PDB file of C-alpha atoms in Angstrom:
ATOM      1  CA  GLU A  27       7.780  53.528  36.905  1.00 95.00           C
ATOM      2  CA  VAL A  28       4.355  54.758  37.924  1.00 96.00           C
ATOM      3  CA  GLN A  29       4.668  57.489  40.531  1.00 98.00           C
ATOM      4  CA  LEU A  30       2.265  59.794  42.339  1.00 98.00           C
ATOM      5  CA  VAL A  31       3.486  62.712  44.429  1.00 98.00           C
ATOM      6  CA  GLU A  32       1.170  64.709  46.676  1.00 98.00           C
ATOM      7  CA  SER A  33       1.875  68.162  48.010  1.00 98.00           C
ATOM      8  CA  GLY A  34       0.139  71.023  49.748  1.00 98.00           C
ATOM      9  CA  GLY A  35      -0.526  69.594  53.175  1.00 98.00           C
ATOM     10  CA  ALA A  36      -0.329  72.102  56.019  1.00 98.00           C
ATOM     11  CA  LEU A  37      -1.612  73.232  59.380  1.00 98.00           C
ATOM     12  CA  VAL A  38      -4.817  75.205  58.856  1.00 98.00           C
ATOM     13  CA  GLN A  39      -7.501  76.647  61.103  1.00 98.00           C
ATOM     14  CA  PRO A  40     -11.050  75.289  61.156  1.00 98.00           C
ATOM     15  CA  GLY A  41     -13.235  76.895  58.510  1.00 98.00           C
ATOM     16  CA  ARG A  42     -10.313  77.739  56.259  1.00 98.00           C
ATOM     17  CA  SER A  43      -9.374  76.280  52.866  1.00 98.00           C
ATOM     18  CA  LEU A  44      -6.496  74.252  51.503  1.00 98.00           C
ATOM     19  CA  ARG A  45      -5.622  72.846  48.084  1.00 98.00           C
ATOM     20  CA  LEU A  46      -3.694  69.621  47.624  1.00 98.00           C
ATOM     21  CA  SER A  47      -1.961  68.577  44.425  1.00 98.00           C
ATOM     22  CA  CYS A  48      -1.086  65.164  43.045  1.00 98.00           C
ATOM     23  CA  THR A  49       1.414  64.995  40.198  1.00 98.00           C
ATOM     24  CA  ALA A  50       1.656  61.765  38.245  1.00 98.00           C
ATOM     25  CA  SER A  51       4.347  60.239  36.081  1.00 98.00           C
ATOM     26  CA  GLY A  52       5.027  56.939  34.369  1.00 97.00           C
ATOM     27  CA  PHE A  53       1.599  56.426  32.815  1.00 97.00           C
ATOM     28  CA  SER A  54      -0.881  58.133  30.536  1.00 98.00           C
ATOM     29  CA  PHE A  55      -2.547  60.321  33.157  1.00 98.00           C
ATOM     30  CA  GLY A  56      -5.431  61.420  30.961  1.00 97.00           C
ATOM     31  CA  ASP A  57      -6.617  57.844  30.457  1.00 97.00           C
ATOM     32  CA  TYR A  58      -7.289  57.255  34.140  1.00 97.00           C
ATOM     33  CA  ALA A  59      -9.583  58.417  36.878  1.00 97.00           C
ATOM     34  CA  MET A  60      -7.922  59.662  40.039  1.00 98.00           C
ATOM     35  CA  SER A  61      -9.141  59.204  43.589  1.00 98.00           C
ATOM     36  CA  TRP A  62      -8.283  60.797  46.904  1.00 98.00           C
ATOM     37  CA  VAL A  63      -8.243  58.625  50.008  1.00 98.00           C
ATOM     38  CA  ARG A  64      -7.549  59.898  53.499  1.00 98.00           C
ATOM     39  CA  GLN A  65      -6.397  58.241  56.685  1.00 98.00           C
ATOM     40  CA  THR A  66      -7.658  59.829  59.856  1.00 95.00           C
ATOM     41  CA  PRO A  67      -7.399  58.855  63.509  1.00 90.00           C
ATOM     42  CA  GLY A  68     -11.169  58.725  63.769  1.00 88.00           C
ATOM     43  CA  LYS A  69     -12.211  56.772  60.700  1.00 93.00           C
ATOM     44  CA  GLY A  70      -9.088  55.042  59.426  1.00 96.00           C
ATOM     45  CA  LEU A  71      -8.893  54.767  55.631  1.00 98.00           C
ATOM     46  CA  GLU A  72     -11.732  56.593  53.905  1.00 98.00           C
ATOM     47  CA  TRP A  73     -12.340  57.199  50.214  1.00 97.00           C
ATOM     48  CA  VAL A  74     -12.877  60.943  49.739  1.00 98.00           C
ATOM     49  CA  GLY A  75     -13.787  61.302  46.091  1.00 97.00           C
ATOM     50  CA  PHE A  76     -12.694  60.828  42.519  1.00 96.00           C
ATOM     51  CA  ILE A  77     -12.610  62.399  39.119  1.00 97.00           C
ATOM     52  CA  ARG A  78     -13.189  60.434  35.965  1.00 97.00           C
ATOM     53  CA  SER A  79     -11.094  60.768  32.849  1.00 97.00           C
ATOM     54  CA  LYS A  80     -12.164  63.228  30.155  1.00 97.00           C
ATOM     55  CA  ALA A  81     -13.337  60.275  28.062  1.00 96.00           C
ATOM     56  CA  TYR A  82     -15.934  59.660  30.781  1.00 96.00           C
ATOM     57  CA  GLY A  83     -16.837  63.300  31.053  1.00 97.00           C
ATOM     58  CA  GLY A  84     -14.386  64.224  33.788  1.00 97.00           C
ATOM     59  CA  THR A  85     -17.214  63.994  36.291  1.00 97.00           C
ATOM     60  CA  THR A  86     -16.678  63.792  40.022  1.00 97.00           C
ATOM     61  CA  GLN A  87     -18.196  61.947  42.955  1.00 96.00           C
ATOM     62  CA  TYR A  88     -17.603  62.444  46.652  1.00 97.00           C
ATOM     63  CA  ALA A  89     -18.085  60.791  49.978  1.00 97.00           C
ATOM     64  CA  ALA A  90     -21.039  62.112  51.932  1.00 97.00           C
ATOM     65  CA  SER A  91     -18.703  63.433  54.637  1.00 97.00           C
ATOM     66  CA  VAL A  92     -17.081  65.927  52.238  1.00 98.00           C
ATOM     67  CA  GLU A  93     -19.820  66.539  49.660  1.00 98.00           C
ATOM     68  CA  GLY A  94     -20.299  70.276  49.151  1.00 98.00           C
ATOM     69  CA  ARG A  95     -17.010  71.183  50.866  1.00 98.00           C
ATOM     70  CA  PHE A  96     -14.386  69.409  48.766  1.00 98.00           C
ATOM     71  CA  THR A  97     -13.829  69.701  45.014  1.00 98.00           C
ATOM     72  CA  ILE A  98     -11.612  67.542  42.837  1.00 98.00           C
ATOM     73  CA  SER A  99     -10.272  68.801  39.522  1.00 98.00           C
ATOM     74  CA  ARG A 100      -7.597  67.781  37.050  1.00 98.00           C
ATOM     75  CA  ASP A 101      -5.200  69.309  34.557  1.00 98.00           C
ATOM     76  CA  ASP A 102      -4.202  66.591  32.111  1.00 98.00           C
ATOM     77  CA  SER A 103      -1.614  68.862  30.479  1.00 98.00           C
ATOM     78  CA  LYS A 104       0.233  68.884  33.821  1.00 98.00           C
ATOM     79  CA  SER A 105      -0.618  65.281  34.788  1.00 98.00           C
ATOM     80  CA  THR A 106      -1.946  66.709  38.027  1.00 98.00           C
ATOM     81  CA  ALA A 107      -5.064  66.227  40.100  1.00 98.00           C
ATOM     82  CA  TYR A 108      -6.202  68.645  42.769  1.00 98.00           C
ATOM     83  CA  LEU A 109      -8.261  68.441  45.934  1.00 98.00           C
ATOM     84  CA  GLN A 110      -9.742  71.772  46.978  1.00 98.00           C
ATOM     85  CA  MET A 111     -10.855  71.572  50.596  1.00 98.00           C
ATOM     86  CA  ASP A 112     -13.103  74.328  51.921  1.00 98.00           C
ATOM     87  CA  SER A 113     -14.803  74.833  55.289  1.00 98.00           C
ATOM     88  CA  LEU A 114     -12.312  72.479  56.882  1.00 98.00           C
ATOM     89  CA  LYS A 115     -13.242  70.732  60.105  1.00 97.00           C
ATOM     90  CA  ILE A 116     -11.043  69.282  62.828  1.00 97.00           C
ATOM     91  CA  GLU A 117     -12.152  65.796  61.803  1.00 96.00           C
ATOM     92  CA  ASP A 118     -10.695  66.366  58.324  1.00 97.00           C
ATOM     93  CA  SER A 119      -7.214  66.103  59.857  1.00 97.00           C
ATOM     94  CA  GLY A 120      -5.183  63.220  58.526  1.00 98.00           C
ATOM     95  CA  VAL A 121      -2.938  62.012  55.740  1.00 98.00           C
ATOM     96  CA  TYR A 122      -4.342  62.475  52.250  1.00 98.00           C
ATOM     97  CA  PHE A 123      -3.314  60.064  49.517  1.00 98.00           C
ATOM     98  CA  CYS A 124      -3.988  60.245  45.805  1.00 98.00           C
ATOM     99  CA  THR A 125      -4.403  57.001  43.924  1.00 98.00           C
ATOM    100  CA  ARG A 126      -4.864  55.892  40.374  1.00 97.00           C
ATOM    101  CA  ASP A 127      -8.385  54.681  39.706  1.00 95.00           C
ATOM    102  CA  ARG A 128     -10.719  53.612  36.894  1.00 93.00           C
ATOM    103  CA  SER A 129     -13.595  55.714  35.636  1.00 88.00           C
ATOM    104  CA  THR A 130     -16.153  52.987  36.252  1.00 86.00           C
ATOM    105  CA  GLY A 131     -15.425  53.331  39.979  1.00 82.00           C
ATOM    106  CA  TRP A 132     -15.702  49.582  40.528  1.00 87.00           C
ATOM    107  CA  TYR A 133     -11.993  49.039  41.003  1.00 95.00           C
ATOM    108  CA  TRP A 134      -9.222  48.822  43.528  1.00 97.00           C
ATOM    109  CA  PHE A 135      -6.774  51.664  44.208  1.00 97.00           C
ATOM    110  CA  ASP A 136      -3.263  51.237  42.851  1.00 97.00           C
ATOM    111  CA  PRO A 137      -0.752  52.731  43.132  1.00 97.00           C
ATOM    112  CA  TRP A 138      -0.827  55.345  45.895  1.00 98.00           C
ATOM    113  CA  GLY A 139       1.228  58.435  46.481  1.00 98.00           C
ATOM    114  CA  GLN A 140       3.226  58.842  49.681  1.00 98.00           C
ATOM    115  CA  GLY A 141       0.578  61.092  51.218  1.00 98.00           C
ATOM    116  CA  THR A 142       0.486  64.639  52.531  1.00 98.00           C
ATOM    117  CA  LEU A 143      -0.474  65.617  56.075  1.00 98.00           C
ATOM    118  CA  VAL A 144      -3.357  67.970  56.743  1.00 98.00           C
ATOM    119  CA  THR A 145      -3.836  69.250  60.264  1.00 98.00           C
ATOM    120  CA  VAL A 146      -6.931  71.280  61.081  1.00 98.00           C
ATOM    121  CA  SER A 147      -6.529  73.011  64.401  1.00 97.00           C
ATOM    122  CA  SER A 148      -6.999  76.403  65.989  1.00 96.00           C
TER     123      SER A 148
ATOM    124  CA  GLU B   7     -22.347  52.058  53.433  1.00 93.00           C
ATOM    125  CA  MET B   8     -20.790  48.614  53.385  1.00 95.00           C
ATOM    126  CA  ILE B   9     -19.105  47.665  56.642  1.00 97.00           C
ATOM    127  CA  LEU B  10     -16.011  45.484  56.497  1.00 98.00           C
ATOM    128  CA  THR B  11     -15.016  43.853  59.758  1.00 98.00           C
ATOM    129  CA  GLN B  12     -11.450  42.630  60.086  1.00 98.00           C
ATOM    130  CA  SER B  13     -10.296  40.199  62.738  1.00 96.00           C
ATOM    131  CA  PRO B  14      -8.336  39.965  64.823  1.00 97.00           C
ATOM    132  CA  ALA B  15      -7.355  43.578  65.468  1.00 98.00           C
ATOM    133  CA  ILE B  16      -3.856  42.456  66.464  1.00 98.00           C
ATOM    134  CA  LEU B  17      -2.170  39.171  65.548  1.00 98.00           C
ATOM    135  CA  SER B  18       1.058  38.177  67.296  1.00 97.00           C
ATOM    136  CA  VAL B  19       3.091  35.738  65.229  1.00 96.00           C
ATOM    137  CA  SER B  20       6.635  34.418  65.361  1.00 95.00           C
ATOM    138  CA  PRO B  21       8.841  34.751  62.264  1.00 95.00           C
ATOM    139  CA  GLY B  22       8.475  31.710  60.041  1.00 96.00           C
ATOM    140  CA  GLU B  23       4.964  30.945  61.224  1.00 97.00           C
ATOM    141  CA  ARG B  24       1.707  31.314  59.350  1.00 97.00           C
ATOM    142  CA  ALA B  25      -0.741  34.171  59.840  1.00 97.00           C
ATOM    143  CA  THR B  26      -4.374  34.116  58.776  1.00 98.00           C
ATOM    144  CA  LEU B  27      -6.339  37.354  58.651  1.00 98.00           C
ATOM    145  CA  SER B  28     -10.080  37.647  58.175  1.00 98.00           C
ATOM    146  CA  CYS B  29     -12.305  40.238  56.521  1.00 98.00           C
ATOM    147  CA  ARG B  30     -16.072  39.943  56.720  1.00 98.00           C
ATOM    148  CA  ALA B  31     -18.518  42.005  54.651  1.00 98.00           C
ATOM    149  CA  GLY B  32     -21.987  43.036  55.802  1.00 96.00           C
ATOM    150  CA  GLN B  33     -23.491  41.623  52.620  1.00 97.00           C
ATOM    151  CA  SER B  34     -22.227  39.819  49.554  1.00 97.00           C
ATOM    152  CA  ILE B  35     -19.525  41.587  47.599  1.00 97.00           C
ATOM    153  CA  ILE B  36     -18.938  38.581  45.329  1.00 96.00           C
ATOM    154  CA  SER B  37     -15.158  38.659  44.785  1.00 97.00           C
ATOM    155  CA  ASN B  38     -14.714  42.422  44.669  1.00 97.00           C
ATOM    156  CA  LEU B  39     -12.183  42.609  47.489  1.00 98.00           C
ATOM    157  CA  ALA B  40      -8.595  43.769  47.672  1.00 98.00           C
ATOM    158  CA  TRP B  41      -5.947  43.474  50.389  1.00 98.00           C
ATOM    159  CA  TYR B  42      -3.320  46.092  51.232  1.00 98.00           C
ATOM    160  CA  GLN B  43      -0.214  46.154  53.375  1.00 98.00           C
ATOM    161  CA  GLN B  44       0.797  49.347  55.163  1.00 98.00           C
ATOM    162  CA  LYS B  45       4.040  49.952  57.012  1.00 98.00           C
ATOM    163  CA  PRO B  46       4.610  52.940  59.314  1.00 96.00           C
ATOM    164  CA  GLY B  47       5.006  56.193  57.414  1.00 96.00           C
ATOM    165  CA  GLN B  48       4.161  54.578  54.082  1.00 97.00           C
ATOM    166  CA  ALA B  49       1.161  54.419  51.818  1.00 98.00           C
ATOM    167  CA  PRO B  50      -0.876  51.224  51.559  1.00 98.00           C
ATOM    168  CA  ARG B  51       0.499  48.807  48.980  1.00 98.00           C
ATOM    169  CA  LEU B  52      -1.776  46.565  46.939  1.00 98.00           C
ATOM    170  CA  LEU B  53      -1.228  42.859  47.611  1.00 98.00           C
ATOM    171  CA  ILE B  54      -4.350  41.133  46.316  1.00 98.00           C
ATOM    172  CA  PHE B  55      -7.256  42.052  44.025  1.00 98.00           C
ATOM    173  CA  GLY B  56     -10.321  40.114  42.965  1.00 97.00           C
ATOM    174  CA  ALA B  57     -10.237  38.336  46.342  1.00 98.00           C
ATOM    175  CA  SER B  58      -7.462  35.921  45.355  1.00 98.00           C
ATOM    176  CA  ASN B  59      -5.233  37.414  42.644  1.00 98.00           C
ATOM    177  CA  ARG B  60      -1.747  38.464  43.640  1.00 98.00           C
ATOM    178  CA  ALA B  61      -0.681  41.886  42.437  1.00 97.00           C
ATOM    179  CA  THR B  62       2.583  42.358  40.589  1.00 94.00           C
ATOM    180  CA  ASP B  63       5.513  41.939  42.979  1.00 93.00           C
ATOM    181  CA  THR B  64       3.406  40.270  45.683  1.00 98.00           C
ATOM    182  CA  PRO B  65       5.433  37.312  46.998  1.00 97.00           C
ATOM    183  CA  ASP B  66       3.774  33.909  46.663  1.00 96.00           C
ATOM    184  CA  ARG B  67       3.856  33.420  50.445  1.00 97.00           C
ATOM    185  CA  PHE B  68       0.792  35.699  50.379  1.00 98.00           C
ATOM    186  CA  SER B  69      -2.401  33.871  49.404  1.00 98.00           C
ATOM    187  CA  ALA B  70      -6.013  34.901  49.678  1.00 98.00           C
ATOM    188  CA  SER B  71      -9.384  33.284  49.313  1.00 98.00           C
ATOM    189  CA  GLY B  72     -13.081  33.812  49.817  1.00 98.00           C
ATOM    190  CA  SER B  73     -16.191  35.108  48.137  1.00 98.00           C
ATOM    191  CA  GLY B  74     -19.527  36.528  49.170  1.00 97.00           C
ATOM    192  CA  THR B  75     -19.047  37.808  52.695  1.00 98.00           C
ATOM    193  CA  GLU B  76     -16.044  35.881  54.079  1.00 98.00           C
ATOM    194  CA  PHE B  77     -12.460  36.471  53.002  1.00 98.00           C
ATOM    195  CA  ASN B  78      -9.052  35.430  54.255  1.00 98.00           C
ATOM    196  CA  LEU B  79      -5.482  36.527  53.704  1.00 98.00           C
ATOM    197  CA  THR B  80      -2.799  34.003  54.624  1.00 98.00           C
ATOM    198  CA  ILE B  81       0.879  34.767  54.993  1.00 97.00           C
ATOM    199  CA  SER B  82       2.969  31.599  55.050  1.00 96.00           C
ATOM    200  CA  GLY B  83       6.402  31.683  56.610  1.00 93.00           C
ATOM    201  CA  LEU B  84       6.266  35.230  57.955  1.00 96.00           C
ATOM    202  CA  GLN B  85       9.352  37.277  57.226  1.00 96.00           C
ATOM    203  CA  SER B  86      10.519  40.390  59.045  1.00 94.00           C
ATOM    204  CA  GLU B  87       9.264  42.675  56.283  1.00 96.00           C
ATOM    205  CA  ASP B  88       5.736  41.253  56.625  1.00 97.00           C
ATOM    206  CA  PHE B  89       5.085  42.770  60.037  1.00 95.00           C
ATOM    207  CA  ALA B  90       2.701  45.580  59.183  1.00 97.00           C
ATOM    208  CA  VAL B  91      -0.968  46.533  59.158  1.00 98.00           C
ATOM    209  CA  TYR B  92      -3.233  44.867  56.603  1.00 98.00           C
ATOM    210  CA  TYR B  93      -6.459  46.347  55.251  1.00 98.00           C
ATOM    211  CA  CYS B  94      -9.208  44.972  53.091  1.00 98.00           C
ATOM    212  CA  LEU B  95     -11.117  47.120  50.586  1.00 98.00           C
ATOM    213  CA  GLN B  96     -14.442  46.339  48.960  1.00 98.00           C
ATOM    214  CA  TYR B  97     -15.186  47.809  45.546  1.00 97.00           C
ATOM    215  CA  HIS B  98     -18.557  46.178  44.964  1.00 96.00           C
ATOM    216  CA  LYS B  99     -20.819  48.693  46.626  1.00 93.00           C
ATOM    217  CA  TRP B 100     -20.734  52.470  46.491  1.00 92.00           C
ATOM    218  CA  PRO B 101     -18.927  54.069  48.251  1.00 95.00           C
ATOM    219  CA  ARG B 102     -15.845  51.872  48.357  1.00 97.00           C
ATOM    220  CA  THR B 103     -14.938  51.127  51.944  1.00 98.00           C
ATOM    221  CA  PHE B 104     -12.019  49.748  53.935  1.00 98.00           C
ATOM    222  CA  GLY B 105     -11.815  47.507  56.951  1.00 98.00           C
ATOM    223  CA  GLN B 106     -10.303  48.902  60.129  1.00 98.00           C
ATOM    224  CA  GLY B 107      -7.131  46.867  59.744  1.00 98.00           C
ATOM    225  CA  THR B 108      -5.259  43.977  61.351  1.00 98.00           C
ATOM    226  CA  LYS B 109      -1.845  44.637  62.814  1.00 98.00           C
ATOM    227  CA  VAL B 110       0.549  41.703  62.448  1.00 98.00           C
ATOM    228  CA  GLU B 111       3.210  42.039  65.117  1.00 96.00           C
ATOM    229  CA  ILE B 112       6.220  40.033  66.166  1.00 92.00           C
ATOM    230  CA  LYS B 113       5.514  37.563  68.932  1.00 91.00           C
TER     231      LYS B 113
END
């Protein structure tokens, strides 16, 4: 069974940093891109960014709203993707999901993890 | 970025009836559209990809159609487990974007 499990969500002050993890099982993690999608009260579901598989260079792309503040990385030996979030803003609050993706980027998201809650507040 | 407009925002339907949900794109996305179901406290679950293809485990009471800018998701014979929020996703234009959702509630 394909499974994705996120962790690392927390309450954090504006301007601070947080790192989320997404551990995968049930498929060959290294063969796939991984995306992060968030669900916020203000914007609903929003694609945050993704990281391609090593076969496609492991390159990353981000939504304009997080470019320069968020960084996605991966450790294929641990079947884990990470979302490093710096300079957090109140509007970054929401549930963050990781999803399996394809390195071309022209694909739907499936499956999704259960999500982890990030709250940015002073 | 590509705007997806879903209508209606809320759809009140009695169990056993049919529900038709709409998703409209700002410009043609050919058939590069997916539909998701989300229940409270859960992640979205893929129902449909390629505008009309049911995902694995999607019951056949769910059907979808459309191309270009107009898409529909139809749920025939609504069951209790179908009351949820439904989202469309376009993966034709960068960045991929979601509609704002349609909540299907019990009438």
